[in-house]
XYZ file of C-alpha atoms in Angstrom:
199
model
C 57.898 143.616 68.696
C 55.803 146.254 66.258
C 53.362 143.058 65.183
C 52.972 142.012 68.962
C 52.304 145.742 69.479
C 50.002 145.831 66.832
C 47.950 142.386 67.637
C 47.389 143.871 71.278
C 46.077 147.363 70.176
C 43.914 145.495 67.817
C 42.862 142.674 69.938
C 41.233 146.045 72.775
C 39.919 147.820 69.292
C 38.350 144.899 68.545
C 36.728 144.434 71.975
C 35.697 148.056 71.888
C 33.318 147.545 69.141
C 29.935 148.213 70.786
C 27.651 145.898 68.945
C 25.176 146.825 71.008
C 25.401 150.223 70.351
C 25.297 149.608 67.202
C 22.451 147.386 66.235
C 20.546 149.485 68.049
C 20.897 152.815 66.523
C 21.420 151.781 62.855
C 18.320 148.980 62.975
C 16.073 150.133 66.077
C 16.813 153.938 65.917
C 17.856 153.414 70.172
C 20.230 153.916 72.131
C 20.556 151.098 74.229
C 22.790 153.264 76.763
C 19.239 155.227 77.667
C 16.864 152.264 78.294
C 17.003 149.500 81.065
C 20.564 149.128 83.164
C 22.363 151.334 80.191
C 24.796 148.763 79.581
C 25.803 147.673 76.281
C 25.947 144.243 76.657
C 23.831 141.323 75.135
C 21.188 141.090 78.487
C 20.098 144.779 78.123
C 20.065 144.250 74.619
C 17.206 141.356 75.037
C 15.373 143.325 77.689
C 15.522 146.865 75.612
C 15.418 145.453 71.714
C 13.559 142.250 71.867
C 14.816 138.433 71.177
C 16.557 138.874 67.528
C 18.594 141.863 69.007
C 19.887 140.014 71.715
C 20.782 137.211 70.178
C 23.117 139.426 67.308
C 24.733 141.248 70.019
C 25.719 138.074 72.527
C 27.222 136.338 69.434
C 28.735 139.648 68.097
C 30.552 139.918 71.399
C 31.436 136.146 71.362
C 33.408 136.970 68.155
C 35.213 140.135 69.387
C 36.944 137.970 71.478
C 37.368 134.761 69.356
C 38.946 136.592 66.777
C 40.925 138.297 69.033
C 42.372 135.151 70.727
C 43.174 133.957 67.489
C 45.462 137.367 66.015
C 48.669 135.959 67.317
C 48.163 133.209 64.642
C 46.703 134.882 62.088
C 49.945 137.042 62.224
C 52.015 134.433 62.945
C 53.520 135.560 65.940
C 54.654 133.828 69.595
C 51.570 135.343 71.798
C 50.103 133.605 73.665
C 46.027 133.810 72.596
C 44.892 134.536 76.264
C 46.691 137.756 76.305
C 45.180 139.800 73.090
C 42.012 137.801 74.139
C 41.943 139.548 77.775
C 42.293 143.109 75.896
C 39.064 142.199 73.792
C 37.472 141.484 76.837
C 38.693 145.150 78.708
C 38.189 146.729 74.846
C 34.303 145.295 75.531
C 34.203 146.551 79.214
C 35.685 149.636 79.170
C 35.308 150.406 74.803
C 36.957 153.403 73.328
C 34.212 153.654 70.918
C 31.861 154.671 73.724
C 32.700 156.704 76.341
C 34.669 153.439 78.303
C 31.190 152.507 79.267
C 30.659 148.553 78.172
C 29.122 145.053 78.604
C 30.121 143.013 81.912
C 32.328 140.891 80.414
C 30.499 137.703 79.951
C 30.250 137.252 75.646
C 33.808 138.405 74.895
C 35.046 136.263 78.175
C 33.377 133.617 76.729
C 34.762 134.324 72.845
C 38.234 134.007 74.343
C 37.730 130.230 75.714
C 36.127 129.084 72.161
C 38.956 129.467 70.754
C 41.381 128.454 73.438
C 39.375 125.925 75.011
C 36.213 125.236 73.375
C 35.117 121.872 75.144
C 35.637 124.183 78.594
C 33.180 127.035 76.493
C 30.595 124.252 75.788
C 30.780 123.548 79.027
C 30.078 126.645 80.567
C 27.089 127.761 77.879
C 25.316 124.018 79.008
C 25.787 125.338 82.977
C 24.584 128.708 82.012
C 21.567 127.614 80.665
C 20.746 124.987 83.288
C 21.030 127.925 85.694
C 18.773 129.894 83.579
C 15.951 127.352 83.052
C 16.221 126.859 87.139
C 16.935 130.805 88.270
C 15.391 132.589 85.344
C 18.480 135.248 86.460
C 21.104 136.005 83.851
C 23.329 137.622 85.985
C 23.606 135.080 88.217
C 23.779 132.197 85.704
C 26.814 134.262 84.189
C 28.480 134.560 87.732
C 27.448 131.012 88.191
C 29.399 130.085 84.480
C 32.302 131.726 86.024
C 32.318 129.117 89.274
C 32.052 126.578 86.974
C 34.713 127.446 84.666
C 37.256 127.800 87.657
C 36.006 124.345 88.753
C 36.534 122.988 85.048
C 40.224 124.270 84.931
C 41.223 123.303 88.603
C 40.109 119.595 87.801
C 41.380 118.876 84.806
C 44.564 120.338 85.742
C 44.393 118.109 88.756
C 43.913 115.223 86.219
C 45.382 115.733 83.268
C 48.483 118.828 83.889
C 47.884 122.254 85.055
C 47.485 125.051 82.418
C 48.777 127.926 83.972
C 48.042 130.733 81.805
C 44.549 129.425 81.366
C 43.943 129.168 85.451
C 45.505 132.623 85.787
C 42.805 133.833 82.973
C 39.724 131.884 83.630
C 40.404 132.830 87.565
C 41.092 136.541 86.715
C 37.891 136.782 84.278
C 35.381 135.123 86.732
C 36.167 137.179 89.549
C 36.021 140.518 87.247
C 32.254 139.352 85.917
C 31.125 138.732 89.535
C 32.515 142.474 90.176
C 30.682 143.369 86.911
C 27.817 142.469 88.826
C 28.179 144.014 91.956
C 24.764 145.998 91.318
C 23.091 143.031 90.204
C 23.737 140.638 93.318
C 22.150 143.834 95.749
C 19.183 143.124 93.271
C 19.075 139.318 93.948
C 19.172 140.025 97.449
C 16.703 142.562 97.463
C 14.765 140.556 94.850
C 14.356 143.276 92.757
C 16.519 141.594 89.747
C 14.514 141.227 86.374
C 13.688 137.635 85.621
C 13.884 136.762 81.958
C 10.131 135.313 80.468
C 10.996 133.200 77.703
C 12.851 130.432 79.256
């Protein structure tokens, strides 16, 4: 019981390292938290620091939660991987490192299914990016990844055996990055979201 304790205190810890926050003060001298939509996630990162930046912080964030997925093994303990691995992603939303004030979800989310279900995480990263080329909108090619992933897990489990734990998560995580984005579908809508240029 005091490991399982342990793995799940680490596993939020873990997602409550704000890489973002981070690269940005000790290599840019910024605080990402004043510039753009003030979030600490990999897409403000890009818009705020530049290509190199954004790219460091959206794989830092994949980790957090890749790593956290796979504590119950390093320790060798019966947990299932989704649960420390949905802490890393609330750790990365809501981080006690700074101020509960994260990312929306998306990198650490997608950390978790590398290591649980990787073929499902190359999945969604080819969707997102065929969104991207065609929208030029990150938000919505994240809430988009999130459709898809649902899809993925309802029709394999049609085929192939249901996977409870992993429709419970998948389900649970896309619906809390389309809230994460509340602000951002007004701004589609009003077509006043950023469009990214180098795509």
């Amino acid at each position: 019981m005091i490991e399982m304790i342990v793995v799940l205190v680490l596993a939020y810890l873990l997602g409550s390292i704000p890489s973002g926050l981070i690269i940005g003060k000790v290599f840019y001298k910024t605080d990402i938290r004043q510039h753009g939509s003030g979030n600490l996630g990999g897409t403000n990162t890009f818009r705020t620091l530049g290509v190199k930046a954004g790219l460091a912080v959206t794989l830092a964030d994949i980790l957090k939660g890749t790593l956290a997925a796979a504590l119950p093994n390093l320790f060798a303990i019966d947990l299932h991987p989704l649960i420390p691995g949905v802490l890393a992603v609330l750790g990365h939303t809501y981080p006690i490192f700074a101020g509960f004030r994260g990312g929306k979800a998306v990198a650490t989310s997608g950390g978790v299914l590398l290591f649980y279900a990787p073929f499902l995480f190359i999945t969604l990263l080819v969707s997102f990016f065929v969104s991207l080329y065609i929208t030029k909108y990150v938000s919505l090619s994240s809430m988009i990844a999130g459709g898809v992933a649902v899809v993925y897990v309802l029709t394999t489990g049609f085929f192939q055996g249901w996977d409870i734990p992993l429709l419970i998560v998948v389900s649970l995580l896309a619906s809390f990055v389309i809230y994460r984005h509340r602000a951002n579908i007004n701004r589609i809508i009003n077509k006043t979201e950023p469009k990214i240029k180098w795509l």
